[in-house]
mmCIF file of C-alpha atoms in Angstrom:
data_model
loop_
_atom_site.group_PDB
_atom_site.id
_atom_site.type_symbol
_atom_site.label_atom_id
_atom_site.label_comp_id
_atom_site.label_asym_id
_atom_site.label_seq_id
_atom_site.Cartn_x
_atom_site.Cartn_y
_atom_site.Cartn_z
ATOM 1 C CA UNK A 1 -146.613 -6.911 -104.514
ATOM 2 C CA UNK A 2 -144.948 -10.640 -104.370
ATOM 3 C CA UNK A 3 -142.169 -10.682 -106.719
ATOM 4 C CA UNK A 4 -141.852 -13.764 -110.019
ATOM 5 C CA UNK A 5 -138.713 -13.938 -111.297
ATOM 6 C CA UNK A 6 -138.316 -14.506 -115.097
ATOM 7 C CA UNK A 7 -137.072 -17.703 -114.722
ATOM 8 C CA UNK A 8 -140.400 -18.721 -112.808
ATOM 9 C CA UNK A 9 -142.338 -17.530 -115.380
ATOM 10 C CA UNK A 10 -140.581 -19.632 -118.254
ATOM 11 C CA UNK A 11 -141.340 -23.081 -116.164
ATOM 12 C CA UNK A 12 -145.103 -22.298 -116.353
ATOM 13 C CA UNK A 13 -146.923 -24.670 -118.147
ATOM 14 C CA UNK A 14 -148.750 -23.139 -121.025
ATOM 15 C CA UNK A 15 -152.228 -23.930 -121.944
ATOM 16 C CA UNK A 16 -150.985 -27.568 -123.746
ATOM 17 C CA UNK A 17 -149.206 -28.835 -120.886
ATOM 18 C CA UNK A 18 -152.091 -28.620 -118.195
ATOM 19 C CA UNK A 19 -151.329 -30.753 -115.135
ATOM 20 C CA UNK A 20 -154.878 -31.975 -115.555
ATOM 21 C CA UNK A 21 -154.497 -33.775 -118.873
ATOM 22 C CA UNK A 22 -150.709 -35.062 -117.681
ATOM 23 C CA UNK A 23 -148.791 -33.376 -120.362
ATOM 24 C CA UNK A 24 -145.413 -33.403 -118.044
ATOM 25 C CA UNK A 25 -143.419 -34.952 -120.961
ATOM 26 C CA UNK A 26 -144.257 -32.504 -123.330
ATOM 27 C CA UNK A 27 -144.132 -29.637 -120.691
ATOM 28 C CA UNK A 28 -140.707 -31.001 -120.048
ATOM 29 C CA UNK A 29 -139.261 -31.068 -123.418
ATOM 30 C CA UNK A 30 -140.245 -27.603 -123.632
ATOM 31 C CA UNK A 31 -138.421 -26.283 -120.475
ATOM 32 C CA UNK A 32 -135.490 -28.159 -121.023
ATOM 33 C CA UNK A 33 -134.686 -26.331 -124.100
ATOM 34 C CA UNK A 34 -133.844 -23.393 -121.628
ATOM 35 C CA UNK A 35 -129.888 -23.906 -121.825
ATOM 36 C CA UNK A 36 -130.269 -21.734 -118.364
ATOM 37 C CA UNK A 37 -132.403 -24.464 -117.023
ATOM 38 C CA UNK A 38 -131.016 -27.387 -118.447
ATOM 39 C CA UNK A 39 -129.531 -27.931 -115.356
ATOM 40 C CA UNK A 40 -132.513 -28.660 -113.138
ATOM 41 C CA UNK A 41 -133.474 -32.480 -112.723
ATOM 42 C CA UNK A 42 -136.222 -34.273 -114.147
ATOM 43 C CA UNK A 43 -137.626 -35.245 -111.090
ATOM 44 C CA UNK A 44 -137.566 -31.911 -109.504
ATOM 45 C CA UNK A 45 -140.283 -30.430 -112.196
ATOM 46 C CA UNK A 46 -141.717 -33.770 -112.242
ATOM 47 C CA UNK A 47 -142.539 -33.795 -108.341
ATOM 48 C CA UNK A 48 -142.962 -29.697 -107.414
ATOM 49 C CA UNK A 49 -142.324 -27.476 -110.250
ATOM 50 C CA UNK A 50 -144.688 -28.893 -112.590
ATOM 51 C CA UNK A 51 -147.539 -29.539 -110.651
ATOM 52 C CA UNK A 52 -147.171 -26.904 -108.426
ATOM 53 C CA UNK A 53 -145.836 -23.988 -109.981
ATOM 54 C CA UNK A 54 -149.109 -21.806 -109.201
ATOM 55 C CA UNK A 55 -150.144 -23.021 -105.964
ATOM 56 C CA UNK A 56 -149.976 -20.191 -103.476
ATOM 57 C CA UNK A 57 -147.270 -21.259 -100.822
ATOM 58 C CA UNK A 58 -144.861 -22.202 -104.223
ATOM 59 C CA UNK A 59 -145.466 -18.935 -105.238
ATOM 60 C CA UNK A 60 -145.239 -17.190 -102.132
ATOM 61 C CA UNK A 61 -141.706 -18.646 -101.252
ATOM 62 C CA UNK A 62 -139.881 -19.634 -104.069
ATOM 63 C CA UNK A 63 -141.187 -17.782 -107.454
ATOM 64 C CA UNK A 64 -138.973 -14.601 -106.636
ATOM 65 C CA UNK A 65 -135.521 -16.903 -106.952
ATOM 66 C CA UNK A 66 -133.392 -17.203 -109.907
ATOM 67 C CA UNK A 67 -133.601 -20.847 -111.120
ATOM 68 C CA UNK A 68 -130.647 -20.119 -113.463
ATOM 69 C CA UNK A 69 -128.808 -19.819 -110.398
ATOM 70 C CA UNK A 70 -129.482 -22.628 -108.313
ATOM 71 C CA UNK A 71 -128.447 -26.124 -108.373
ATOM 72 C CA UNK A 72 -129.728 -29.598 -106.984
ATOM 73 C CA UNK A 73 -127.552 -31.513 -105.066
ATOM 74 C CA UNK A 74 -128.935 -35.156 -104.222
ATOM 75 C CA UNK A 75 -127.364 -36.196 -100.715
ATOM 76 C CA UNK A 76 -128.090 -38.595 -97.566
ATOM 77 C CA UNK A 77 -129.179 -37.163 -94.654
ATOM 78 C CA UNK A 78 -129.509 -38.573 -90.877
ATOM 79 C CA UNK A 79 -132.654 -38.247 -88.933
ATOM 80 C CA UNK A 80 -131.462 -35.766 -86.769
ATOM 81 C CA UNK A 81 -130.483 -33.476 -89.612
ATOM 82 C CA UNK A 82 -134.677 -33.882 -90.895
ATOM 83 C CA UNK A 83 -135.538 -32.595 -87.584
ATOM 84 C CA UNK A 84 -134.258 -28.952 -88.242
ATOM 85 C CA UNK A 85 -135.871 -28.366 -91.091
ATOM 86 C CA UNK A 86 -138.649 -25.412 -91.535
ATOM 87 C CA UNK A 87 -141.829 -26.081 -92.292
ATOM 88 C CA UNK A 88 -144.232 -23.447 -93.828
ATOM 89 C CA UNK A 89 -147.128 -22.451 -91.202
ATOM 90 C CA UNK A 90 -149.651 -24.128 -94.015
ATOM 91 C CA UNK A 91 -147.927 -27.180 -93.928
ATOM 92 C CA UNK A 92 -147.228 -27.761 -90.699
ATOM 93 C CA UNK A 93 -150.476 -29.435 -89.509
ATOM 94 C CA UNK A 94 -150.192 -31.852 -92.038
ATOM 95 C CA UNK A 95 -146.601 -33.122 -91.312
ATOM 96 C CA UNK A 96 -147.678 -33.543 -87.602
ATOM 97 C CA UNK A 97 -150.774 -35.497 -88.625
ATOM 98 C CA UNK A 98 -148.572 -38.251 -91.161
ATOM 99 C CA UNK A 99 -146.075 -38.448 -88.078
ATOM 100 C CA UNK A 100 -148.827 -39.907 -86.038
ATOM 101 C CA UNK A 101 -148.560 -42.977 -87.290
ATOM 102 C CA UNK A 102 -148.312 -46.519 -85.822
ATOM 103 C CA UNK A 103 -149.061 -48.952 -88.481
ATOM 104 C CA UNK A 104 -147.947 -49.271 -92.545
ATOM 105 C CA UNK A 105 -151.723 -49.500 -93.003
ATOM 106 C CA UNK A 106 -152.299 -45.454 -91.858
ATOM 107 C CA UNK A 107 -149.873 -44.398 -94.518
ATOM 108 C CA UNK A 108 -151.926 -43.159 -96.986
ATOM 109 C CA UNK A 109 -149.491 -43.736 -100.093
ATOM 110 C CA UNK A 110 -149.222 -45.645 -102.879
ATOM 111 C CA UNK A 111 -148.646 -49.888 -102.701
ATOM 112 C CA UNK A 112 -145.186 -48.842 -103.954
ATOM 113 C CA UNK A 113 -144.349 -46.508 -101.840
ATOM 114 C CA UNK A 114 -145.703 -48.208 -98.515
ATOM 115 C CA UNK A 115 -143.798 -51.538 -99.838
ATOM 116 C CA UNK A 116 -140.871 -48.912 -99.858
ATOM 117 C CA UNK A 117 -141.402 -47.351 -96.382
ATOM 118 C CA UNK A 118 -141.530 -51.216 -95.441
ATOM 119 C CA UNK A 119 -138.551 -52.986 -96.730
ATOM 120 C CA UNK A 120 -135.921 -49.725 -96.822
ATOM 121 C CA UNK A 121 -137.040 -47.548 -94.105
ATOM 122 C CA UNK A 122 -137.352 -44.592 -95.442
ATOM 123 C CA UNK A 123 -138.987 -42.680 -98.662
ATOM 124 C CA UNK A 124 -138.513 -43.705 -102.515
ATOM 125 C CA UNK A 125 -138.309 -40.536 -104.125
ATOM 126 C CA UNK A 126 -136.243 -37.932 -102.454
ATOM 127 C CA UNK A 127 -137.809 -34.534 -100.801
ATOM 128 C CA UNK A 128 -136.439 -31.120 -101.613
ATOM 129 C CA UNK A 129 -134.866 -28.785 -99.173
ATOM 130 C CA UNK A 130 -133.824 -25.893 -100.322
ATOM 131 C CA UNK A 131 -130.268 -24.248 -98.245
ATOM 132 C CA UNK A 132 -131.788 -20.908 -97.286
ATOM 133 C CA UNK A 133 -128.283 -19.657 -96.353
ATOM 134 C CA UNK A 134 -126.885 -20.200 -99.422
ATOM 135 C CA UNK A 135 -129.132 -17.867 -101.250
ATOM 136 C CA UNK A 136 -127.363 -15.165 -103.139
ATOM 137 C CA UNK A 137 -130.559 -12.898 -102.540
ATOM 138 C CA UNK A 138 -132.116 -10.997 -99.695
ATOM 139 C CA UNK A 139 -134.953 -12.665 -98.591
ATOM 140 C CA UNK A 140 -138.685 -10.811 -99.104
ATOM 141 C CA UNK A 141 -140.557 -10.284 -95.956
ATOM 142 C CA UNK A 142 -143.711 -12.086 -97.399
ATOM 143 C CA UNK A 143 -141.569 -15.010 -97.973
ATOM 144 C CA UNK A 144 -141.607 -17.705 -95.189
ATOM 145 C CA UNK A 145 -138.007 -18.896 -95.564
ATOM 146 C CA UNK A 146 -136.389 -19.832 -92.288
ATOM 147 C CA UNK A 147 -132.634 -20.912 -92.253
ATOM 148 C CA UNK A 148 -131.245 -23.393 -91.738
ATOM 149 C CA UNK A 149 -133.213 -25.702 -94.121
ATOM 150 C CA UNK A 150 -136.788 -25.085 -95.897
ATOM 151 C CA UNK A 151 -138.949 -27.969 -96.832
ATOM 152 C CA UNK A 152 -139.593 -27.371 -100.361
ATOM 153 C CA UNK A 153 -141.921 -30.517 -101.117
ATOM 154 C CA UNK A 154 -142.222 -33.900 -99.616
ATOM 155 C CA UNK A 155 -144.510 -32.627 -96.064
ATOM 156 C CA UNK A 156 -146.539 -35.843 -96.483
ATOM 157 C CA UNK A 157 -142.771 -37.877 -96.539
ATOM 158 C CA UNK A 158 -141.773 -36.192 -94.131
ATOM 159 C CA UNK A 159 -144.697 -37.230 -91.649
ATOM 160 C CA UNK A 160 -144.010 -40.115 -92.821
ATOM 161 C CA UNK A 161 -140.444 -40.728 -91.772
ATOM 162 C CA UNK A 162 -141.566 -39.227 -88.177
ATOM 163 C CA UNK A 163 -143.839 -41.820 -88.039
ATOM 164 C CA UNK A 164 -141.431 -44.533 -89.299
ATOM 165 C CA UNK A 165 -138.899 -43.427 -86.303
ATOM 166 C CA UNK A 166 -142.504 -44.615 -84.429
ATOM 167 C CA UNK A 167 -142.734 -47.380 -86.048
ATOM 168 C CA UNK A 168 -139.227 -48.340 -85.755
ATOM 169 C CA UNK A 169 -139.215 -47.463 -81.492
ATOM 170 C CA UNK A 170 -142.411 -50.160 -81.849
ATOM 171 C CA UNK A 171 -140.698 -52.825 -83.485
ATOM 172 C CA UNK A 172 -143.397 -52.518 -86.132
ATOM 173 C CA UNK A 173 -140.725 -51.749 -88.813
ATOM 174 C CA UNK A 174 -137.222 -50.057 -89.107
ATOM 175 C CA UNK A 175 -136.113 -46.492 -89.936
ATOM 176 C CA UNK A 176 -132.985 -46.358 -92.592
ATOM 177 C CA UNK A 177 -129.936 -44.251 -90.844
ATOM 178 C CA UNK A 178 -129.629 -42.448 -93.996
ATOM 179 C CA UNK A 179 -131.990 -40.820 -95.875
ATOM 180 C CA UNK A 180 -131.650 -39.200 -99.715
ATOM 181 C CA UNK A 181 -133.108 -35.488 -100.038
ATOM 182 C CA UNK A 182 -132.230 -32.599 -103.180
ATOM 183 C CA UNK A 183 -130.371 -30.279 -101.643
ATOM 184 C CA UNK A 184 -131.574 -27.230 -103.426
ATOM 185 C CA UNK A 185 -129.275 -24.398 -103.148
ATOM 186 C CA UNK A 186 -127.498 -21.379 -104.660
ATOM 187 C CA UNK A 187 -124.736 -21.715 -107.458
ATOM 188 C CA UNK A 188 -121.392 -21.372 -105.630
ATOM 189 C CA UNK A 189 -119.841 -18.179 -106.550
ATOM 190 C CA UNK A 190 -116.359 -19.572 -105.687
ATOM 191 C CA UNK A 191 -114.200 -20.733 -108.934
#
């Protein structure tokens, strides 16, 4: 039996917030009321928690942690650092196919975001990777964390940045040396 933790279960949109009828502000202003969740960003239940909080791999790997006790550091990170990151088994096809890549015209992203991947070099909203490490919990078998570094949400980003590197070897564009990520990890115990 997979464990949900109780803090999970709170962030699950109720039967006025569906994803389907876009009710993340009103979702939101109901989570945030949590004073033991107040602390997770806006754009980290706008991008994963939100929209996927029942999809199977979400719950698989990350329903069983205690929100209340993890934070969301954002931070650059160097292309080599990207490249040690785990990737669930589900995911893993897709990351390889958006890393294919030769031209701006193959992403298949928004105008925004391609204009993005264009002019800066890298991605315009930030991926999470969660710091399996610094987990204060034992990790369930049926969970497919893998230290150092889980990729939480942004696969299709990720392919892409492996494909700007491409582009970039190609003078077709050129890769950033720094890229911003949420660093999702657990709540120091240190004071």
């Amino acid at each position: 039996m997979k464990e949900i933790h109780d803090s999970w279960e709170f962030m699950n949109p109720n039967e006025n917030e569906k994803y389907e009828d876009f009710r993340f502000e009103e979702y939101y202003k109901r989570v945030i009321k949590n004073e033991k969740l107040k602390h997770i960003p806006k754009i980290i239940f706008e991008q994963w928690i939100y929209y996927l909080h029942n999809e199977y791999n979400t719950l698989q790997n990350y329903a069983w942690i205690n929100y209340e006790n993890i934070e969301f550091d954002i931070c650059e990170w160097d292309f080599t650092e990207l490249t040690i990151i785990n990737i669930i088994e589900d995911f893993r096809e897709h990351v390889k196919n958006r890393s294919q890549y030769t031209d701006f015209d193959q992403f298949c992203c928004t105008d925004e975001d391609i204009d993005h991947w264009n002019e800066k070099g890298t991605w315009r909203i930030p991926p999470i990777i969660l710091d399996v490490k610094s987990l204060n919990s034992k990790i369930p078998e049926w969970s497919e964390l893998i230290p150092p570094y889980q990729l939480v949400e942004g696969h299709s980003r990720l392919g892409y940045l492996y494909s700007m590197k491409r582009l970039t070897e190609l003078n077709k564009g050129k890769i950033s040396l720094k890229h911003w990520i949420y660093l999702m990890k657990g709540k120091s115990t240190k004071d």
